[in-house]
Structures are given as structure tokens and as C-alpha cells.
Amino acid sequence: MRHSRPPDDMSVLLMGILVASRSKPAEPKEILLALENLPPFPRVALKAMNLLSGTDTSLSELCDLVRYDPVFAGEILRIANSPLIAFSKEVTSIMQASMLLGFRRMRKLVITVGLRSYMDKSPTPAVRACWRHSVACAMVAEQTARWNSVDRDLAYTAGILHDIGRVALATLSPQAYSNLVERAETEPTWDPLQGEREYFGIDHCSAGLQLVKSWNLPELFIKTTFLHHEPLTYQEDAPEVVRLSCRLADALGFVAVRHSSIRSCEEVLAEFPESVRKHMPGTEGLAGEIAKEIGVIEAA
């Protein structure tokens, strides 16, 4: 599952990934064109990803972004009035929601709702599984970042985005990706990343790299999206947090595609730094928190 570092020239990268083991593999130029023609990621969520500071000005900007988008405004208000948030009074405006939630939680909700609305364009079982895995990874990443030097907002956003390339492939060809998922479930030793290259001529890490670059997101998200299946480095940085969180999300049962390298929660947690591991909640409680948040957002 190892990838090389992302080069500057995307065309060179994608040309090198083409695998000719299928009878008619996708051409890299076709993949690039198809990725460019995917539905755009919600503008509100993209702008929210670039608002990284928790200042009053940033909260005001975020509030303005949401309240002028009726779909997002409705989603945020429904969630703000849900049991997930549990305010003591009814929330009736985006300004009120932003003040009660604060910048960090408001931004997190906007990005999460943005991902869900993007995935709703192709509501297949594979995409739904990827959505749940992404939220689980993001929540674990945020929890992990509380106990190391990585910014919690960055960790959550990187976790949400890390599998966006998988969503892209499943959106480009729902049937092909469903076939891939089915094969992964019936052939435990089969490598889904290699399968993506056989089915599509590209894997989801490289597809995600292309998307994040096209959205002009910060370099950090490029690294975490492209390198989340790299071996552990044991460094205290965002890519490592996402790698660990992705593995724990799988172990907790929030699997995008089943694969032979999924291990138990105990085995995965043993790879976390001691400074983080001793503060982590029990795995049953953590899985319950994740399931609750997913359920509320899906219901909205």
C-alpha cells in the first residue's frame, strides 16, 4: 500500500499509476478529465476549509457563508436543534447557531454537511460506507489531536477529506466500484488499492490528490489525502494522525472497503503514542459516539 511522495507534475504521477492488468484499463487522460467533470464540492464547505483561525472575524465570515446558502442554512439549523447538540432553547437563525456553537464546532458541522451533500449525488452503499468511515476517521483524528501538537480543526478536516478520492471513483462508476467492494469482501487477501488500479487505472489516494489540488486546498490536505495508506512514521504530524485514525475507524467497524489488513482495536491502539492512548475513551464508547453523530447528520 505504499506510495511515493506526490510529485509536482500530476500528469507524470497519473501516467505512472496506469496498470494494464485489466482487459481494457482506463486511460489516465480519461481519468483526469472525468475527475475534472465531477460535480463541484460545495462552495460553502470549501471556503470553510480555508478558514482555519477561530477569531470573531472568522466566525462572522463563516456565518455569512452559511446563511446565504439556503440548503446549508437549513441543514445547520436542523442539526443545531437536534439531540446531538442539545441546546436548552430553540435555535432559529444561523447567527444564533454560530454564537452558541462557536467557530470550531460550526466549522466542523459545515465541512461535515458539505461532505454528506457531495456524497448524496451518488447514494450507493459503497459511498454511504465511505461517508461513515470518513466521519469516524475525522472524529478519531480530532480526539487524537487533543493530546498532541496537531491542531484539532486541521485533524478533523483532514480526516473528513482523506477518502474523497474513493468517493470520486465510486461516483464515476458506481457499478465498477460496487463490484470492487464485493470482490474485496469475498477475497480476503485481495488488495483493494491494487484492485482500484485494475478497475480504474488509478487508486483512490491519487484520485483524491488530484481533487484536493484542483480545489486549491492547503498543502497539508494534499499530503493527508495522498499518503493515508503509507506506513506509520511515528511522527507527531497530521498525516500520521490520519493514518492512525483511518486504521482505528476500520477496527471500530466503520469500514469503507473490507481488506485483509484490518486489525483489532487493541492492536491499532497499541500503535498510538502513549501520550494519546492513555487519554482515549473506551472503544465501545467511542464507537457509540461516532454512530450517534453519523445518525443525527444522516437524519438531517
mmCIF file of C-alpha atoms in Angstrom:
data_model
loop_
_atom_site.group_PDB
_atom_site.id
_atom_site.type_symbol
_atom_site.label_atom_id
_atom_site.label_comp_id
_atom_site.label_asym_id
_atom_site.label_seq_id
_atom_site.Cartn_x
_atom_site.Cartn_y
_atom_site.Cartn_z
ATOM 1 C CA MET A 1 0.000 0.000 0.000
ATOM 2 C CA ARG A 2 2.988 2.303 -0.175
ATOM 3 C CA HIS A 3 3.013 5.383 -2.429
ATOM 4 C CA SER A 4 5.840 7.686 -3.403
ATOM 5 C CA ARG A 5 5.724 11.337 -2.412
ATOM 6 C CA PRO A 6 3.417 13.457 -4.597
ATOM 7 C CA PRO A 7 5.402 14.974 -7.479
ATOM 8 C CA ASP A 8 4.802 18.446 -8.840
ATOM 9 C CA ASP A 9 3.529 17.221 -12.213
ATOM 10 C CA MET A 10 0.189 15.452 -11.784
ATOM 11 C CA SER A 11 0.251 14.120 -15.339
ATOM 12 C CA VAL A 12 3.522 12.289 -14.667
ATOM 13 C CA LEU A 13 2.070 10.829 -11.484
ATOM 14 C CA LEU A 14 -1.101 9.562 -13.092
ATOM 15 C CA MET A 15 0.689 8.159 -16.136
ATOM 16 C CA GLY A 16 2.868 6.138 -13.776
ATOM 17 C CA ILE A 17 -0.120 4.628 -11.971
ATOM 18 C CA LEU A 18 -1.755 3.071 -15.032
ATOM 19 C CA VAL A 19 -1.985 -0.682 -14.673
ATOM 20 C CA ALA A 20 -2.539 -2.825 -17.746
ATOM 21 C CA SER A 21 -3.705 -5.971 -15.990
ATOM 22 C CA ARG A 22 -7.374 -5.492 -16.931
ATOM 23 C CA SER A 23 -8.614 -6.182 -20.410
ATOM 24 C CA LYS A 24 -9.335 -2.501 -21.021
ATOM 25 C CA PRO A 25 -7.880 -0.264 -18.294
ATOM 26 C CA ALA A 26 -8.913 3.356 -18.062
ATOM 27 C CA GLU A 27 -6.534 5.777 -19.713
ATOM 28 C CA PRO A 28 -5.007 8.344 -17.330
ATOM 29 C CA LYS A 29 -6.187 11.229 -19.525
ATOM 30 C CA GLU A 30 -9.730 9.861 -19.328
ATOM 31 C CA ILE A 31 -9.499 9.662 -15.542
ATOM 32 C CA LEU A 32 -8.179 13.224 -15.280
ATOM 33 C CA LEU A 33 -10.971 14.521 -17.488
ATOM 34 C CA ALA A 34 -13.595 12.564 -15.559
ATOM 35 C CA LEU A 35 -12.321 13.903 -12.222
ATOM 36 C CA GLU A 36 -12.398 17.449 -13.573
ATOM 37 C CA ASN A 37 -16.026 16.938 -14.627
ATOM 38 C CA LEU A 38 -17.263 15.632 -11.278
ATOM 39 C CA PRO A 39 -19.887 17.790 -9.543
ATOM 40 C CA PRO A 40 -18.134 20.617 -7.665
ATOM 41 C CA PHE A 41 -17.616 20.289 -3.936
ATOM 42 C CA PRO A 42 -19.982 22.671 -2.100
ATOM 43 C CA ARG A 43 -18.557 26.206 -2.236
ATOM 44 C CA VAL A 44 -19.510 26.913 1.390
ATOM 45 C CA ALA A 45 -17.593 23.863 2.647
ATOM 46 C CA LEU A 46 -14.529 24.641 0.522
ATOM 47 C CA LYS A 47 -14.356 28.161 1.917
ATOM 48 C CA ALA A 48 -14.850 26.832 5.432
ATOM 49 C CA MET A 49 -11.824 24.555 4.970
ATOM 50 C CA ASN A 50 -9.689 27.597 4.281
ATOM 51 C CA LEU A 51 -10.928 29.408 7.421
ATOM 52 C CA LEU A 52 -8.564 27.919 9.967
ATOM 53 C CA SER A 53 -8.485 30.586 12.676
ATOM 54 C CA GLY A 54 -11.067 30.793 15.418
ATOM 55 C CA THR A 55 -11.311 34.581 15.591
ATOM 56 C CA ASP A 56 -14.519 36.619 15.811
ATOM 57 C CA THR A 57 -13.888 37.741 12.241
ATOM 58 C CA SER A 58 -13.638 34.151 11.051
ATOM 59 C CA LEU A 59 -16.859 33.224 12.865
ATOM 60 C CA SER A 60 -18.618 36.148 11.211
ATOM 61 C CA GLU A 61 -17.285 35.085 7.792
ATOM 62 C CA LEU A 62 -18.421 31.512 8.374
ATOM 63 C CA CYS A 63 -21.851 32.679 9.490
ATOM 64 C CA ASP A 64 -22.207 34.821 6.352
ATOM 65 C CA LEU A 65 -21.174 31.902 4.127
ATOM 66 C CA VAL A 66 -23.851 29.643 5.578
ATOM 67 C CA ARG A 67 -26.789 31.990 5.914
ATOM 68 C CA TYR A 68 -26.694 32.989 2.246
ATOM 69 C CA ASP A 69 -26.927 29.335 1.180
ATOM 70 C CA PRO A 70 -30.486 28.133 1.948
ATOM 71 C CA VAL A 71 -29.635 24.427 1.721
ATOM 72 C CA PHE A 72 -26.703 24.702 4.118
ATOM 73 C CA ALA A 73 -28.619 27.027 6.422
ATOM 74 C CA GLY A 74 -31.443 24.516 6.699
ATOM 75 C CA GLU A 75 -29.080 21.628 7.381
ATOM 76 C CA ILE A 76 -27.174 23.507 10.088
ATOM 77 C CA LEU A 77 -30.359 24.666 11.806
ATOM 78 C CA ARG A 78 -31.793 21.130 11.825
ATOM 79 C CA ILE A 79 -28.611 19.775 13.397
ATOM 80 C CA ALA A 80 -28.376 22.690 15.853
ATOM 81 C CA ASN A 81 -31.878 21.756 17.092
ATOM 82 C CA SER A 82 -31.117 18.021 17.253
ATOM 83 C CA PRO A 83 -30.260 15.838 20.291
ATOM 84 C CA LEU A 84 -26.636 15.851 19.092
ATOM 85 C CA ILE A 85 -26.260 19.488 20.162
ATOM 86 C CA ALA A 86 -28.969 19.566 22.859
ATOM 87 C CA PHE A 87 -29.289 23.319 23.377
ATOM 88 C CA SER A 88 -31.781 24.313 26.058
ATOM 89 C CA LYS A 89 -33.653 26.647 23.692
ATOM 90 C CA GLU A 90 -34.736 26.531 20.081
ATOM 91 C CA VAL A 91 -32.199 27.817 17.551
ATOM 92 C CA THR A 92 -33.940 29.943 14.944
ATOM 93 C CA SER A 93 -31.154 31.664 12.986
ATOM 94 C CA ILE A 94 -27.673 30.952 11.664
ATOM 95 C CA MET A 95 -26.306 33.871 13.682
ATOM 96 C CA GLN A 96 -27.741 32.364 16.860
ATOM 97 C CA ALA A 97 -26.396 28.925 15.913
ATOM 98 C CA SER A 98 -22.919 30.319 15.232
ATOM 99 C CA MET A 99 -22.824 32.159 18.566
ATOM 100 C CA LEU A 100 -23.992 29.106 20.515
ATOM 101 C CA LEU A 101 -21.809 26.610 18.658
ATOM 102 C CA GLY A 102 -18.683 28.753 18.378
ATOM 103 C CA PHE A 103 -16.249 28.787 15.487
ATOM 104 C CA ARG A 104 -14.712 25.352 15.937
ATOM 105 C CA ARG A 105 -17.949 23.367 16.126
ATOM 106 C CA MET A 106 -19.730 25.478 13.498
ATOM 107 C CA ARG A 107 -16.906 24.983 11.010
ATOM 108 C CA LYS A 108 -16.818 21.259 11.739
ATOM 109 C CA LEU A 109 -20.544 20.958 11.029
ATOM 110 C CA VAL A 110 -20.291 22.946 7.791
ATOM 111 C CA ILE A 111 -17.478 20.721 6.475
ATOM 112 C CA THR A 112 -19.250 17.502 7.541
ATOM 113 C CA VAL A 113 -22.560 18.575 5.982
ATOM 114 C CA GLY A 114 -20.633 19.610 2.869
ATOM 115 C CA LEU A 115 -19.134 16.144 2.512
ATOM 116 C CA ARG A 116 -22.506 14.498 3.026
ATOM 117 C CA SER A 117 -24.205 16.668 0.421
ATOM 118 C CA TYR A 118 -21.380 15.900 -2.017
ATOM 119 C CA MET A 119 -21.760 12.177 -1.417
ATOM 120 C CA ASP A 120 -25.544 12.369 -1.778
ATOM 121 C CA LYS A 121 -25.005 12.902 -5.514
ATOM 122 C CA SER A 122 -24.199 9.170 -5.690
ATOM 123 C CA PRO A 123 -26.044 7.483 -2.789
ATOM 124 C CA THR A 124 -24.777 3.943 -3.336
ATOM 125 C CA PRO A 125 -23.954 1.556 -0.454
ATOM 126 C CA ALA A 126 -20.234 1.985 -1.240
ATOM 127 C CA VAL A 127 -20.474 5.773 -0.967
ATOM 128 C CA ARG A 128 -22.521 5.563 2.247
ATOM 129 C CA ALA A 129 -19.905 3.254 3.775
ATOM 130 C CA CYS A 130 -17.190 5.706 2.747
ATOM 131 C CA TRP A 131 -19.128 8.605 4.306
ATOM 132 C CA ARG A 132 -19.400 6.800 7.630
ATOM 133 C CA HIS A 133 -15.742 5.809 7.542
ATOM 134 C CA SER A 134 -14.733 9.422 6.821
ATOM 135 C CA VAL A 135 -16.752 10.788 9.751
ATOM 136 C CA ALA A 136 -15.348 8.096 12.052
ATOM 137 C CA CYS A 137 -11.799 8.872 10.926
ATOM 138 C CA ALA A 138 -12.383 12.601 11.453
ATOM 139 C CA MET A 139 -13.770 12.123 14.966
ATOM 140 C CA VAL A 140 -10.886 9.850 15.972
ATOM 141 C CA ALA A 141 -8.396 12.308 14.461
ATOM 142 C CA GLU A 142 -9.909 15.191 16.421
ATOM 143 C CA GLN A 143 -9.771 13.128 19.622
ATOM 144 C CA THR A 144 -6.146 12.168 18.932
ATOM 145 C CA ALA A 145 -5.117 15.754 18.222
ATOM 146 C CA ARG A 146 -6.330 16.832 21.661
ATOM 147 C CA TRP A 147 -3.308 15.085 23.176
ATOM 148 C CA ASN A 148 -0.518 16.000 20.759
ATOM 149 C CA SER A 149 0.738 19.081 18.923
ATOM 150 C CA VAL A 150 -1.573 18.772 15.864
ATOM 151 C CA ASP A 151 -4.344 21.364 15.503
ATOM 152 C CA ARG A 152 -7.731 19.750 16.206
ATOM 153 C CA ASP A 153 -9.533 21.569 13.402
ATOM 154 C CA LEU A 154 -6.903 20.531 10.891
ATOM 155 C CA ALA A 155 -7.005 16.940 12.126
ATOM 156 C CA TYR A 156 -10.795 16.734 11.808
ATOM 157 C CA THR A 157 -10.846 18.276 8.329
ATOM 158 C CA ALA A 158 -8.002 16.073 7.115
ATOM 159 C CA GLY A 159 -9.886 13.037 8.419
ATOM 160 C CA ILE A 160 -13.085 14.063 6.648
ATOM 161 C CA LEU A 161 -11.245 14.577 3.353
ATOM 162 C CA HIS A 162 -8.825 11.654 3.387
ATOM 163 C CA ASP A 163 -11.031 9.274 1.355
ATOM 164 C CA ILE A 164 -12.510 11.821 -1.061
ATOM 165 C CA GLY A 165 -10.774 10.016 -3.930
ATOM 166 C CA ARG A 166 -12.744 6.868 -3.121
ATOM 167 C CA VAL A 167 -15.955 8.885 -3.359
ATOM 168 C CA ALA A 168 -14.811 10.197 -6.735
ATOM 169 C CA LEU A 169 -14.154 6.714 -8.128
ATOM 170 C CA ALA A 170 -17.459 5.387 -6.785
ATOM 171 C CA THR A 171 -19.236 8.376 -8.327
ATOM 172 C CA LEU A 172 -17.507 7.989 -11.695
ATOM 173 C CA SER A 173 -18.500 4.327 -11.987
ATOM 174 C CA PRO A 174 -20.901 3.112 -9.258
ATOM 175 C CA GLN A 175 -21.230 -0.402 -10.677
ATOM 176 C CA ALA A 176 -17.488 -0.912 -11.076
ATOM 177 C CA TYR A 177 -16.866 0.241 -7.519
ATOM 178 C CA SER A 178 -19.663 -1.960 -6.186
ATOM 179 C CA ASN A 179 -18.023 -4.909 -7.960
ATOM 180 C CA LEU A 180 -14.716 -3.979 -6.331
ATOM 181 C CA VAL A 181 -16.306 -3.861 -2.861
ATOM 182 C CA GLU A 182 -17.976 -7.229 -3.440
ATOM 183 C CA ARG A 183 -14.717 -8.801 -4.555
ATOM 184 C CA ALA A 184 -12.888 -7.403 -1.520
ATOM 185 C CA GLU A 185 -15.498 -8.988 0.763
ATOM 186 C CA THR A 186 -15.242 -12.411 -0.880
ATOM 187 C CA GLU A 187 -11.456 -12.495 -1.377
ATOM 188 C CA PRO A 188 -9.898 -11.533 1.977
ATOM 189 C CA THR A 189 -6.308 -11.487 0.710
ATOM 190 C CA TRP A 190 -7.071 -9.274 -2.297
ATOM 191 C CA ASP A 191 -5.651 -5.727 -2.111
ATOM 192 C CA PRO A 192 -8.412 -3.136 -2.796
ATOM 193 C CA LEU A 193 -5.858 -0.449 -3.719
ATOM 194 C CA GLN A 194 -4.419 -2.694 -6.403
ATOM 195 C CA GLY A 195 -7.983 -3.508 -7.420
ATOM 196 C CA GLU A 196 -8.734 0.185 -7.934
ATOM 197 C CA ARG A 197 -5.754 0.449 -10.242
ATOM 198 C CA GLU A 198 -7.002 -2.578 -12.176
ATOM 199 C CA TYR A 199 -10.588 -1.302 -12.405
ATOM 200 C CA PHE A 200 -9.890 2.396 -12.947
ATOM 201 C CA GLY A 201 -6.229 2.799 -13.855
ATOM 202 C CA ILE A 202 -5.759 4.853 -10.659
ATOM 203 C CA ASP A 203 -6.236 4.315 -6.921
ATOM 204 C CA HIS A 204 -8.312 6.479 -4.597
ATOM 205 C CA CYS A 205 -5.268 8.091 -2.944
ATOM 206 C CA SER A 206 -4.102 9.536 -6.264
ATOM 207 C CA ALA A 207 -7.644 10.442 -7.323
ATOM 208 C CA GLY A 208 -8.034 12.303 -4.026
ATOM 209 C CA LEU A 209 -4.737 14.092 -4.571
ATOM 210 C CA GLN A 210 -5.986 15.343 -7.927
ATOM 211 C CA LEU A 211 -9.260 16.596 -6.447
ATOM 212 C CA VAL A 212 -7.689 18.383 -3.473
ATOM 213 C CA LYS A 213 -5.157 20.078 -5.750
ATOM 214 C CA SER A 214 -7.940 21.186 -8.111
ATOM 215 C CA TRP A 215 -9.816 22.707 -5.161
ATOM 216 C CA ASN A 216 -6.720 24.731 -4.176
ATOM 217 C CA LEU A 217 -6.750 23.462 -0.612
ATOM 218 C CA PRO A 218 -3.706 23.826 1.671
ATOM 219 C CA GLU A 219 -0.711 21.533 1.131
ATOM 220 C CA LEU A 220 -1.435 19.677 4.364
ATOM 221 C CA PHE A 221 -4.673 18.246 2.928
ATOM 222 C CA ILE A 222 -2.830 17.162 -0.208
ATOM 223 C CA LYS A 223 -0.411 15.147 1.922
ATOM 224 C CA THR A 224 -3.026 13.563 4.186
ATOM 225 C CA THR A 225 -5.257 12.623 1.251
ATOM 226 C CA PHE A 226 -2.482 11.097 -0.841
ATOM 227 C CA LEU A 227 -0.438 9.444 1.917
ATOM 228 C CA HIS A 228 -3.007 7.976 4.315
ATOM 229 C CA HIS A 229 -2.117 4.372 3.367
ATOM 230 C CA GLU A 230 1.626 4.943 3.822
ATOM 231 C CA PRO A 231 3.383 3.016 6.626
ATOM 232 C CA LEU A 232 3.438 4.726 10.006
ATOM 233 C CA THR A 233 6.240 7.229 10.552
ATOM 234 C CA TYR A 234 5.767 7.671 14.332
ATOM 235 C CA GLN A 235 5.961 11.430 13.886
ATOM 236 C CA GLU A 236 3.573 13.808 15.586
ATOM 237 C CA ASP A 237 2.005 15.359 12.491
ATOM 238 C CA ALA A 238 -1.346 15.463 10.686
ATOM 239 C CA PRO A 239 -0.608 12.740 8.086
ATOM 240 C CA GLU A 240 0.319 10.345 10.898
ATOM 241 C CA VAL A 241 -2.809 11.239 12.876
ATOM 242 C CA VAL A 242 -4.946 10.466 9.813
ATOM 243 C CA ARG A 243 -3.152 7.150 9.168
ATOM 244 C CA LEU A 244 -3.776 6.020 12.732
ATOM 245 C CA SER A 245 -7.355 7.309 12.753
ATOM 246 C CA CYS A 246 -8.176 5.607 9.457
ATOM 247 C CA ARG A 247 -6.969 2.287 10.892
ATOM 248 C CA LEU A 248 -8.917 2.723 14.125
ATOM 249 C CA ALA A 249 -12.091 3.702 12.234
ATOM 250 C CA ASP A 250 -11.825 0.387 10.365
ATOM 251 C CA ALA A 251 -11.215 -1.527 13.597
ATOM 252 C CA LEU A 252 -14.261 0.117 15.205
ATOM 253 C CA GLY A 253 -16.435 -1.222 12.384
ATOM 254 C CA PHE A 254 -16.688 1.867 10.182
ATOM 255 C CA VAL A 255 -15.114 0.267 7.119
ATOM 256 C CA ALA A 256 -15.191 1.792 3.649
ATOM 257 C CA VAL A 257 -13.923 -1.360 1.896
ATOM 258 C CA ARG A 258 -13.036 -4.544 3.746
ATOM 259 C CA HIS A 259 -9.418 -5.626 3.410
ATOM 260 C CA SER A 260 -7.091 -8.170 4.956
ATOM 261 C CA SER A 261 -5.054 -5.642 6.944
ATOM 262 C CA ILE A 262 -7.948 -4.640 9.245
ATOM 263 C CA ARG A 263 -6.895 -5.465 12.797
ATOM 264 C CA SER A 264 -8.433 -5.374 16.237
ATOM 265 C CA CYS A 265 -8.904 -2.145 18.174
ATOM 266 C CA GLU A 266 -6.325 -3.292 20.706
ATOM 267 C CA GLU A 267 -3.703 -3.866 18.020
ATOM 268 C CA VAL A 268 -4.353 -0.498 16.388
ATOM 269 C CA LEU A 269 -4.391 1.419 19.670
ATOM 270 C CA ALA A 270 -1.025 -0.102 20.548
ATOM 271 C CA GLU A 271 0.427 1.898 17.644
ATOM 272 C CA PHE A 272 -0.847 5.217 19.028
ATOM 273 C CA PRO A 273 1.590 7.322 21.053
ATOM 274 C CA GLU A 274 1.357 6.617 24.773
ATOM 275 C CA SER A 275 0.518 10.289 25.414
ATOM 276 C CA VAL A 276 -2.608 9.850 23.272
ATOM 277 C CA ARG A 277 -3.510 6.273 24.148
ATOM 278 C CA LYS A 278 -3.852 6.894 27.873
ATOM 279 C CA HIS A 279 -6.474 9.607 27.219
ATOM 280 C CA MET A 280 -8.519 7.769 24.597
ATOM 281 C CA PRO A 281 -12.030 6.740 25.667
ATOM 282 C CA GLY A 282 -13.015 3.082 25.622
ATOM 283 C CA THR A 283 -13.566 1.721 22.138
ATOM 284 C CA GLU A 284 -17.230 0.849 22.767
ATOM 285 C CA GLY A 285 -17.936 4.359 23.975
ATOM 286 C CA LEU A 286 -16.045 5.888 21.070
ATOM 287 C CA ALA A 287 -17.908 3.730 18.536
ATOM 288 C CA GLY A 288 -21.193 4.774 20.161
ATOM 289 C CA GLU A 289 -20.332 8.482 19.939
ATOM 290 C CA ILE A 290 -19.424 8.123 16.273
ATOM 291 C CA ALA A 291 -22.592 6.176 15.457
ATOM 292 C CA LYS A 292 -24.707 8.808 17.228
ATOM 293 C CA GLU A 293 -23.170 11.710 15.296
ATOM 294 C CA ILE A 294 -23.496 9.872 11.983
ATOM 295 C CA GLY A 295 -27.121 9.046 12.726
ATOM 296 C CA VAL A 296 -28.078 12.622 13.568
ATOM 297 C CA ILE A 297 -26.381 14.089 10.499
ATOM 298 C CA GLU A 298 -27.886 11.461 8.202
ATOM 299 C CA ALA A 299 -31.334 12.100 9.676
ATOM 300 C CA ALA A 300 -30.993 15.831 8.993
#
